[in-house]
């Protein structure tokens, strides 16, 4: 099993703006690391904590697939037309920015922190018509298995992106082994541990660690404690 990346939680860059604390696995904004630009089509994996009542003012995106996974609290997005969307814990959202969007993102609650994962992927189709999708999740659908939340547009599992990529959530009970089988040849697999501890071959991973593999048709995971994980399968070769 070839390991291309091992990102310990402690090695991530932390941008602390007072109202926002953001942990970057890959280069982002003022943080630049030449060896941490991306993992194939996976460009950004930010672990964000936003103070009550605070958030990001209006800002643009284009030609990026953006996945929002709230871990605690609720996020309000408002576009330039004034239309709003609330994404809460237990829901996920995908934005295909395409030709361009602009929006603000705020913590809906004034009395608690918002915690969410902000994941960006390069699209394979450029300048597509922008689209938003949101879905509610059933936690039991990922117990000791992989719950698909994102897949290519033509597949119809979860929400769609303009990329040959899949995103899954998993909640694994202590002592359970699960295997992930690659959907597309030559793709890579990146796993991010949200909570708990698990072992991938001889590598023990803890909360907020990330690990990436290439050249493997099947990747096996064993939970050392009850564990929650985000797993991404993404193209590699054209995004080196």
PDB file of C-alpha atoms in Angstrom:
ATOM      1  CA  UNK A   1       0.000   0.000   0.000  1.00  0.00           C
ATOM      2  CA  UNK A   2       1.606   3.236  -1.136  1.00  0.00           C
ATOM      3  CA  UNK A   3       1.130   6.223   1.129  1.00  0.00           C
ATOM      4  CA  UNK A   4       1.536   9.519  -0.677  1.00  0.00           C
ATOM      5  CA  UNK A   5       0.487  11.797   2.158  1.00  0.00           C
ATOM      6  CA  UNK A   6       0.255  11.552   5.942  1.00  0.00           C
ATOM      7  CA  UNK A   7      -1.021  14.759   7.509  1.00  0.00           C
ATOM      8  CA  UNK A   8      -1.097  14.722  11.291  1.00  0.00           C
ATOM      9  CA  UNK A   9      -3.575  17.075  12.922  1.00  0.00           C
ATOM     10  CA  UNK A  10      -0.744  18.939  14.647  1.00  0.00           C
ATOM     11  CA  UNK A  11       0.975  19.627  11.310  1.00  0.00           C
ATOM     12  CA  UNK A  12      -1.935  21.600   9.875  1.00  0.00           C
ATOM     13  CA  UNK A  13      -1.649  25.370   9.625  1.00  0.00           C
ATOM     14  CA  UNK A  14      -3.920  27.332  11.973  1.00  0.00           C
ATOM     15  CA  UNK A  15      -5.190  30.757  10.927  1.00  0.00           C
ATOM     16  CA  UNK A  16      -6.594  32.483  14.026  1.00  0.00           C
ATOM     17  CA  UNK A  17      -8.571  35.655  13.298  1.00  0.00           C
ATOM     18  CA  UNK A  18     -10.327  35.849  16.650  1.00  0.00           C
ATOM     19  CA  UNK A  19     -13.827  35.269  15.290  1.00  0.00           C
ATOM     20  CA  UNK A  20     -12.497  32.481  13.028  1.00  0.00           C
ATOM     21  CA  UNK A  21     -10.088  29.671  13.735  1.00  0.00           C
ATOM     22  CA  UNK A  22      -9.328  27.679  10.586  1.00  0.00           C
ATOM     23  CA  UNK A  23      -7.069  24.633  10.301  1.00  0.00           C
ATOM     24  CA  UNK A  24      -5.728  24.111   6.778  1.00  0.00           C
ATOM     25  CA  UNK A  25      -4.586  20.678   5.585  1.00  0.00           C
ATOM     26  CA  UNK A  26      -3.519  22.202   2.263  1.00  0.00           C
ATOM     27  CA  UNK A  27      -2.195  25.614   1.215  1.00  0.00           C
ATOM     28  CA  UNK A  28      -4.903  28.240   1.544  1.00  0.00           C
ATOM     29  CA  UNK A  29      -5.057  32.051   1.631  1.00  0.00           C
ATOM     30  CA  UNK A  30      -1.904  33.329   3.359  1.00  0.00           C
ATOM     31  CA  UNK A  31      -0.688  29.790   4.115  1.00  0.00           C
ATOM     32  CA  UNK A  32       1.574  28.371   1.414  1.00  0.00           C
ATOM     33  CA  UNK A  33       3.438  25.072   1.549  1.00  0.00           C
ATOM     34  CA  UNK A  34       4.844  23.738  -1.754  1.00  0.00           C
ATOM     35  CA  UNK A  35       4.338  20.128  -0.644  1.00  0.00           C
ATOM     36  CA  UNK A  36       0.763  20.768   0.469  1.00  0.00           C
ATOM     37  CA  UNK A  37      -0.960  22.195  -2.559  1.00  0.00           C
ATOM     38  CA  UNK A  38      -3.479  19.409  -3.160  1.00  0.00           C
ATOM     39  CA  UNK A  39      -4.112  15.690  -3.295  1.00  0.00           C
ATOM     40  CA  UNK A  40      -5.117  15.226  -6.902  1.00  0.00           C
ATOM     41  CA  UNK A  41      -8.399  17.050  -7.483  1.00  0.00           C
ATOM     42  CA  UNK A  42      -8.751  17.679  -3.726  1.00  0.00           C
ATOM     43  CA  UNK A  43      -7.590  21.279  -3.333  1.00  0.00           C
ATOM     44  CA  UNK A  44      -8.834  22.506   0.073  1.00  0.00           C
ATOM     45  CA  UNK A  45      -9.717  20.785   3.337  1.00  0.00           C
ATOM     46  CA  UNK A  46     -10.385  23.397   6.007  1.00  0.00           C
ATOM     47  CA  UNK A  47     -11.590  22.617   9.525  1.00  0.00           C
ATOM     48  CA  UNK A  48     -13.339  25.856  10.549  1.00  0.00           C
ATOM     49  CA  UNK A  49     -14.624  27.216  13.861  1.00  0.00           C
ATOM     50  CA  UNK A  50     -16.694  30.416  13.582  1.00  0.00           C
ATOM     51  CA  UNK A  51     -17.717  32.407  16.671  1.00  0.00           C
ATOM     52  CA  UNK A  52     -21.376  33.100  17.384  1.00  0.00           C
ATOM     53  CA  UNK A  53     -22.946  35.694  15.101  1.00  0.00           C
ATOM     54  CA  UNK A  54     -19.800  35.980  12.977  1.00  0.00           C
ATOM     55  CA  UNK A  55     -18.950  34.841   9.476  1.00  0.00           C
ATOM     56  CA  UNK A  56     -17.559  35.500   6.034  1.00  0.00           C
ATOM     57  CA  UNK A  57     -18.750  38.572   4.132  1.00  0.00           C
ATOM     58  CA  UNK A  58     -19.746  38.422   0.498  1.00  0.00           C
ATOM     59  CA  UNK A  59     -17.034  36.716  -1.569  1.00  0.00           C
ATOM     60  CA  UNK A  60     -16.792  35.060  -5.010  1.00  0.00           C
ATOM     61  CA  UNK A  61     -16.023  31.515  -6.206  1.00  0.00           C
ATOM     62  CA  UNK A  62     -15.634  30.096  -9.697  1.00  0.00           C
ATOM     63  CA  UNK A  63     -14.713  26.740 -11.262  1.00  0.00           C
ATOM     64  CA  UNK A  64     -14.628  24.838  -7.988  1.00  0.00           C
ATOM     65  CA  UNK A  65     -16.732  22.087  -6.386  1.00  0.00           C
ATOM     66  CA  UNK A  66     -17.354  23.172  -2.775  1.00  0.00           C
ATOM     67  CA  UNK A  67     -18.638  20.805  -0.088  1.00  0.00           C
ATOM     68  CA  UNK A  68     -19.845  22.054   3.295  1.00  0.00           C
ATOM     69  CA  UNK A  69     -20.209  19.551   6.154  1.00  0.00           C
ATOM     70  CA  UNK A  70     -21.421  21.157   9.426  1.00  0.00           C
ATOM     71  CA  UNK A  71     -20.145  19.321  12.506  1.00  0.00           C
ATOM     72  CA  UNK A  72     -21.875  21.536  15.092  1.00  0.00           C
ATOM     73  CA  UNK A  73     -24.315  24.409  14.698  1.00  0.00           C
ATOM     74  CA  UNK A  74     -25.766  25.915  11.534  1.00  0.00           C
ATOM     75  CA  UNK A  75     -24.461  28.015   8.646  1.00  0.00           C
ATOM     76  CA  UNK A  76     -26.487  30.625   6.742  1.00  0.00           C
ATOM     77  CA  UNK A  77     -25.478  31.391   3.156  1.00  0.00           C
ATOM     78  CA  UNK A  78     -26.907  34.442   1.409  1.00  0.00           C
ATOM     79  CA  UNK A  79     -26.331  35.115  -2.287  1.00  0.00           C
ATOM     80  CA  UNK A  80     -26.221  38.469  -4.053  1.00  0.00           C
ATOM     81  CA  UNK A  81     -29.959  38.314  -4.770  1.00  0.00           C
ATOM     82  CA  UNK A  82     -30.691  38.070  -1.051  1.00  0.00           C
ATOM     83  CA  UNK A  83     -31.790  34.425  -1.129  1.00  0.00           C
ATOM     84  CA  UNK A  84     -30.667  32.473   1.935  1.00  0.00           C
ATOM     85  CA  UNK A  85     -29.977  28.822   2.679  1.00  0.00           C
ATOM     86  CA  UNK A  86     -29.412  27.247   6.099  1.00  0.00           C
ATOM     87  CA  UNK A  87     -27.126  24.202   6.380  1.00  0.00           C
ATOM     88  CA  UNK A  88     -27.271  22.545   9.797  1.00  0.00           C
ATOM     89  CA  UNK A  89     -25.517  19.679  11.531  1.00  0.00           C
ATOM     90  CA  UNK A  90     -26.910  16.519   9.940  1.00  0.00           C
ATOM     91  CA  UNK A  91     -27.020  18.118   6.498  1.00  0.00           C
ATOM     92  CA  UNK A  92     -24.439  18.634   3.745  1.00  0.00           C
ATOM     93  CA  UNK A  93     -24.264  21.028   0.816  1.00  0.00           C
ATOM     94  CA  UNK A  94     -22.461  21.018  -2.527  1.00  0.00           C
ATOM     95  CA  UNK A  95     -21.908  24.093  -4.671  1.00  0.00           C
ATOM     96  CA  UNK A  96     -20.664  23.786  -8.243  1.00  0.00           C
ATOM     97  CA  UNK A  97     -19.355  27.333  -8.667  1.00  0.00           C
ATOM     98  CA  UNK A  98     -18.834  27.047 -12.430  1.00  0.00           C
ATOM     99  CA  UNK A  99     -18.941  30.405 -14.197  1.00  0.00           C
ATOM    100  CA  UNK A 100     -19.099  32.159 -10.850  1.00  0.00           C
ATOM    101  CA  UNK A 101     -21.124  32.761  -7.692  1.00  0.00           C
ATOM    102  CA  UNK A 102     -20.875  35.146  -4.770  1.00  0.00           C
ATOM    103  CA  UNK A 103     -22.304  34.723  -1.294  1.00  0.00           C
ATOM    104  CA  UNK A 104     -21.814  35.394   2.400  1.00  0.00           C
ATOM    105  CA  UNK A 105     -21.569  32.671   5.054  1.00  0.00           C
ATOM    106  CA  UNK A 106     -22.560  33.369   8.653  1.00  0.00           C
ATOM    107  CA  UNK A 107     -22.954  31.480  11.904  1.00  0.00           C
ATOM    108  CA  UNK A 108     -26.724  31.310  12.366  1.00  0.00           C
ATOM    109  CA  UNK A 109     -26.432  31.241  16.153  1.00  0.00           C
ATOM    110  CA  UNK A 110     -25.189  34.103  18.303  1.00  0.00           C
ATOM    111  CA  UNK A 111     -24.528  31.989  21.390  1.00  0.00           C
ATOM    112  CA  UNK A 112     -22.520  29.031  20.065  1.00  0.00           C
ATOM    113  CA  UNK A 113     -19.628  28.266  17.752  1.00  0.00           C
ATOM    114  CA  UNK A 114     -20.197  26.919  14.272  1.00  0.00           C
ATOM    115  CA  UNK A 115     -17.899  24.037  13.340  1.00  0.00           C
ATOM    116  CA  UNK A 116     -17.756  22.766   9.778  1.00  0.00           C
ATOM    117  CA  UNK A 117     -15.529  21.173   7.159  1.00  0.00           C
ATOM    118  CA  UNK A 118     -14.981  23.217   4.007  1.00  0.00           C
ATOM    119  CA  UNK A 119     -13.792  21.006   1.133  1.00  0.00           C
ATOM    120  CA  UNK A 120     -12.931  22.158  -2.387  1.00  0.00           C
ATOM    121  CA  UNK A 121     -12.271  20.042  -5.470  1.00  0.00           C
ATOM    122  CA  UNK A 122     -11.198  21.029  -8.965  1.00  0.00           C
ATOM    123  CA  UNK A 123     -13.917  20.298 -11.565  1.00  0.00           C
ATOM    124  CA  UNK A 124     -13.283  18.412 -14.796  1.00  0.00           C
ATOM    125  CA  UNK A 125     -15.844  20.572 -16.605  1.00  0.00           C
ATOM    126  CA  UNK A 126     -14.923  24.248 -16.604  1.00  0.00           C
ATOM    127  CA  UNK A 127     -17.352  27.175 -16.736  1.00  0.00           C
ATOM    128  CA  UNK A 128     -20.415  25.062 -16.022  1.00  0.00           C
ATOM    129  CA  UNK A 129     -23.716  26.625 -14.998  1.00  0.00           C
ATOM    130  CA  UNK A 130     -23.535  27.126 -11.199  1.00  0.00           C
ATOM    131  CA  UNK A 131     -25.739  24.911  -9.033  1.00  0.00           C
ATOM    132  CA  UNK A 132     -26.478  24.302  -5.359  1.00  0.00           C
ATOM    133  CA  UNK A 133     -27.609  21.061  -3.718  1.00  0.00           C
ATOM    134  CA  UNK A 134     -28.370  20.198  -0.099  1.00  0.00           C
ATOM    135  CA  UNK A 135     -29.312  16.908   1.499  1.00  0.00           C
ATOM    136  CA  UNK A 136     -30.279  15.656   4.949  1.00  0.00           C
ATOM    137  CA  UNK A 137     -28.434  12.645   6.293  1.00  0.00           C
ATOM    138  CA  UNK A 138     -29.524   9.582   8.237  1.00  0.00           C
ATOM    139  CA  UNK A 139     -26.712   8.640  10.611  1.00  0.00           C
ATOM    140  CA  UNK A 140     -27.659   4.955  10.537  1.00  0.00           C
ATOM    141  CA  UNK A 141     -26.887   4.860   6.799  1.00  0.00           C
ATOM    142  CA  UNK A 142     -23.161   5.181   7.533  1.00  0.00           C
ATOM    143  CA  UNK A 143     -22.826   2.819  10.506  1.00  0.00           C
ATOM    144  CA  UNK A 144     -19.939   0.459   9.693  1.00  0.00           C
ATOM    145  CA  UNK A 145     -20.215   1.310   5.997  1.00  0.00           C
ATOM    146  CA  UNK A 146     -19.756   4.205   3.577  1.00  0.00           C
ATOM    147  CA  UNK A 147     -22.589   6.666   3.063  1.00  0.00           C
ATOM    148  CA  UNK A 148     -22.185   8.364  -0.317  1.00  0.00           C
ATOM    149  CA  UNK A 149     -22.885  12.093  -0.165  1.00  0.00           C
ATOM    150  CA  UNK A 150     -21.228  13.136  -3.449  1.00  0.00           C
ATOM    151  CA  UNK A 151     -20.714  11.347  -6.772  1.00  0.00           C
ATOM    152  CA  UNK A 152     -20.228  12.245 -10.462  1.00  0.00           C
ATOM    153  CA  UNK A 153     -23.206  13.877 -12.158  1.00  0.00           C
ATOM    154  CA  UNK A 154     -24.081  10.790 -14.192  1.00  0.00           C
ATOM    155  CA  UNK A 155     -24.117   8.360 -11.257  1.00  0.00           C
ATOM    156  CA  UNK A 156     -26.968   9.748  -9.181  1.00  0.00           C
ATOM    157  CA  UNK A 157     -25.733   8.758  -5.705  1.00  0.00           C
ATOM    158  CA  UNK A 158     -25.945  11.550  -3.172  1.00  0.00           C
ATOM    159  CA  UNK A 159     -25.325  14.996  -4.642  1.00  0.00           C
ATOM    160  CA  UNK A 160     -23.564  15.511  -7.954  1.00  0.00           C
ATOM    161  CA  UNK A 161     -20.309  17.233  -8.881  1.00  0.00           C
ATOM    162  CA  UNK A 162     -18.612  17.959 -12.196  1.00  0.00           C
ATOM    163  CA  UNK A 163     -15.760  15.588 -11.378  1.00  0.00           C
ATOM    164  CA  UNK A 164     -15.018  11.846 -11.316  1.00  0.00           C
ATOM    165  CA  UNK A 165     -15.010  12.015  -7.524  1.00  0.00           C
ATOM    166  CA  UNK A 166     -16.895  10.491  -4.627  1.00  0.00           C
ATOM    167  CA  UNK A 167     -17.261  11.682  -1.035  1.00  0.00           C
ATOM    168  CA  UNK A 168     -18.430   9.356   1.718  1.00  0.00           C
ATOM    169  CA  UNK A 169     -19.096   9.550   5.453  1.00  0.00           C
ATOM    170  CA  UNK A 170     -18.558   6.612   7.786  1.00  0.00           C
ATOM    171  CA  UNK A 171     -19.203   5.918  11.458  1.00  0.00           C
ATOM    172  CA  UNK A 172     -17.270   2.812  12.492  1.00  0.00           C
ATOM    173  CA  UNK A 173     -17.733   1.003  15.783  1.00  0.00           C
ATOM    174  CA  UNK A 174     -14.726  -0.048  17.840  1.00  0.00           C
ATOM    175  CA  UNK A 175     -13.144  -3.257  16.551  1.00  0.00           C
ATOM    176  CA  UNK A 176     -14.930  -3.220  13.192  1.00  0.00           C
ATOM    177  CA  UNK A 177     -13.043  -3.517   9.890  1.00  0.00           C
ATOM    178  CA  UNK A 178     -14.422  -1.951   6.717  1.00  0.00           C
ATOM    179  CA  UNK A 179     -13.004  -1.939   3.195  1.00  0.00           C
ATOM    180  CA  UNK A 180     -13.266   0.759   0.565  1.00  0.00           C
ATOM    181  CA  UNK A 181     -13.167  -0.373  -3.061  1.00  0.00           C
ATOM    182  CA  UNK A 182     -12.022   2.172  -5.629  1.00  0.00           C
ATOM    183  CA  UNK A 183     -14.792   3.318  -7.978  1.00  0.00           C
ATOM    184  CA  UNK A 184     -12.502   4.401 -10.802  1.00  0.00           C
ATOM    185  CA  UNK A 185      -9.094   3.093 -11.818  1.00  0.00           C
ATOM    186  CA  UNK A 186      -6.158   5.442 -11.158  1.00  0.00           C
ATOM    187  CA  UNK A 187      -8.079   7.561  -8.642  1.00  0.00           C
ATOM    188  CA  UNK A 188      -6.634   8.154  -5.189  1.00  0.00           C
ATOM    189  CA  UNK A 189      -8.238   7.913  -1.756  1.00  0.00           C
ATOM    190  CA  UNK A 190      -7.946  10.520   1.010  1.00  0.00           C
ATOM    191  CA  UNK A 191      -9.331   9.811   4.490  1.00  0.00           C
ATOM    192  CA  UNK A 192      -9.889  12.504   7.142  1.00  0.00           C
ATOM    193  CA  UNK A 193     -10.613  11.366  10.693  1.00  0.00           C
ATOM    194  CA  UNK A 194     -13.283  13.540  12.295  1.00  0.00           C
ATOM    195  CA  UNK A 195     -13.202  11.775  15.670  1.00  0.00           C
ATOM    196  CA  UNK A 196     -11.877   8.592  17.234  1.00  0.00           C
ATOM    197  CA  UNK A 197      -8.926   6.417  16.217  1.00  0.00           C
ATOM    198  CA  UNK A 198      -8.451   3.901  13.442  1.00  0.00           C
ATOM    199  CA  UNK A 199      -5.675   1.922  11.835  1.00  0.00           C
ATOM    200  CA  UNK A 200      -4.840   1.744   8.142  1.00  0.00           C
ATOM    201  CA  UNK A 201      -2.376  -1.101   7.763  1.00  0.00           C
ATOM    202  CA  UNK A 202       0.353  -0.115  10.274  1.00  0.00           C
ATOM    203  CA  UNK A 203      -0.586   3.560  10.535  1.00  0.00           C
ATOM    204  CA  UNK A 204      -2.632   4.670  13.548  1.00  0.00           C
ATOM    205  CA  UNK A 205      -4.751   7.747  12.877  1.00  0.00           C
ATOM    206  CA  UNK A 206      -6.378  10.028  15.442  1.00  0.00           C
ATOM    207  CA  UNK A 207      -8.932  12.826  15.273  1.00  0.00           C
ATOM    208  CA  UNK A 208      -8.239  15.361  12.521  1.00  0.00           C
ATOM    209  CA  UNK A 209      -5.413  13.309  10.968  1.00  0.00           C
ATOM    210  CA  UNK A 210      -5.526  12.796   7.209  1.00  0.00           C
ATOM    211  CA  UNK A 211      -3.971  10.165   4.964  1.00  0.00           C
ATOM    212  CA  UNK A 212      -3.863   9.746   1.188  1.00  0.00           C
ATOM    213  CA  UNK A 213      -3.241   6.647  -0.936  1.00  0.00           C
ATOM    214  CA  UNK A 214      -2.710   5.911  -4.603  1.00  0.00           C
ATOM    215  CA  UNK A 215      -2.278   2.657  -6.489  1.00  0.00           C
ATOM    216  CA  UNK A 216      -4.726   0.729  -4.304  1.00  0.00           C
ATOM    217  CA  UNK A 217      -7.934  -0.886  -5.509  1.00  0.00           C
ATOM    218  CA  UNK A 218      -9.029  -1.602  -1.933  1.00  0.00           C
ATOM    219  CA  UNK A 219      -8.189   0.308   1.264  1.00  0.00           C
ATOM    220  CA  UNK A 220      -8.943  -1.341   4.628  1.00  0.00           C
ATOM    221  CA  UNK A 221      -9.701   0.479   7.881  1.00  0.00           C
ATOM    222  CA  UNK A 222      -9.993  -0.884  11.428  1.00  0.00           C
ATOM    223  CA  UNK A 223     -11.530   1.228  14.183  1.00  0.00           C
ATOM    224  CA  UNK A 224      -9.522   1.235  17.421  1.00  0.00           C
ATOM    225  CA  UNK A 225     -12.313   3.280  19.050  1.00  0.00           C
ATOM    226  CA  UNK A 226     -15.679   4.445  17.765  1.00  0.00           C
ATOM    227  CA  UNK A 227     -14.613   6.585  14.803  1.00  0.00           C
ATOM    228  CA  UNK A 228     -16.122   9.049  12.341  1.00  0.00           C
ATOM    229  CA  UNK A 229     -14.422   9.624   9.000  1.00  0.00           C
ATOM    230  CA  UNK A 230     -14.783  11.520   5.733  1.00  0.00           C
ATOM    231  CA  UNK A 231     -13.408   9.605   2.742  1.00  0.00           C
ATOM    232  CA  UNK A 232     -12.787  11.156  -0.672  1.00  0.00           C
ATOM    233  CA  UNK A 233     -11.949   9.384  -3.912  1.00  0.00           C
ATOM    234  CA  UNK A 234     -10.487  11.811  -6.455  1.00  0.00           C
ATOM    235  CA  UNK A 235      -8.582  11.810  -9.765  1.00  0.00           C
ATOM    236  CA  UNK A 236      -4.817  12.185  -9.362  1.00  0.00           C
ATOM    237  CA  UNK A 237      -2.766  12.277 -12.554  1.00  0.00           C
ATOM    238  CA  UNK A 238      -4.051  15.458 -14.200  1.00  0.00           C
ATOM    239  CA  UNK A 239      -3.759  17.472 -10.972  1.00  0.00           C
ATOM    240  CA  UNK A 240      -0.142  16.846  -9.975  1.00  0.00           C
TER     241      UNK A 240
END
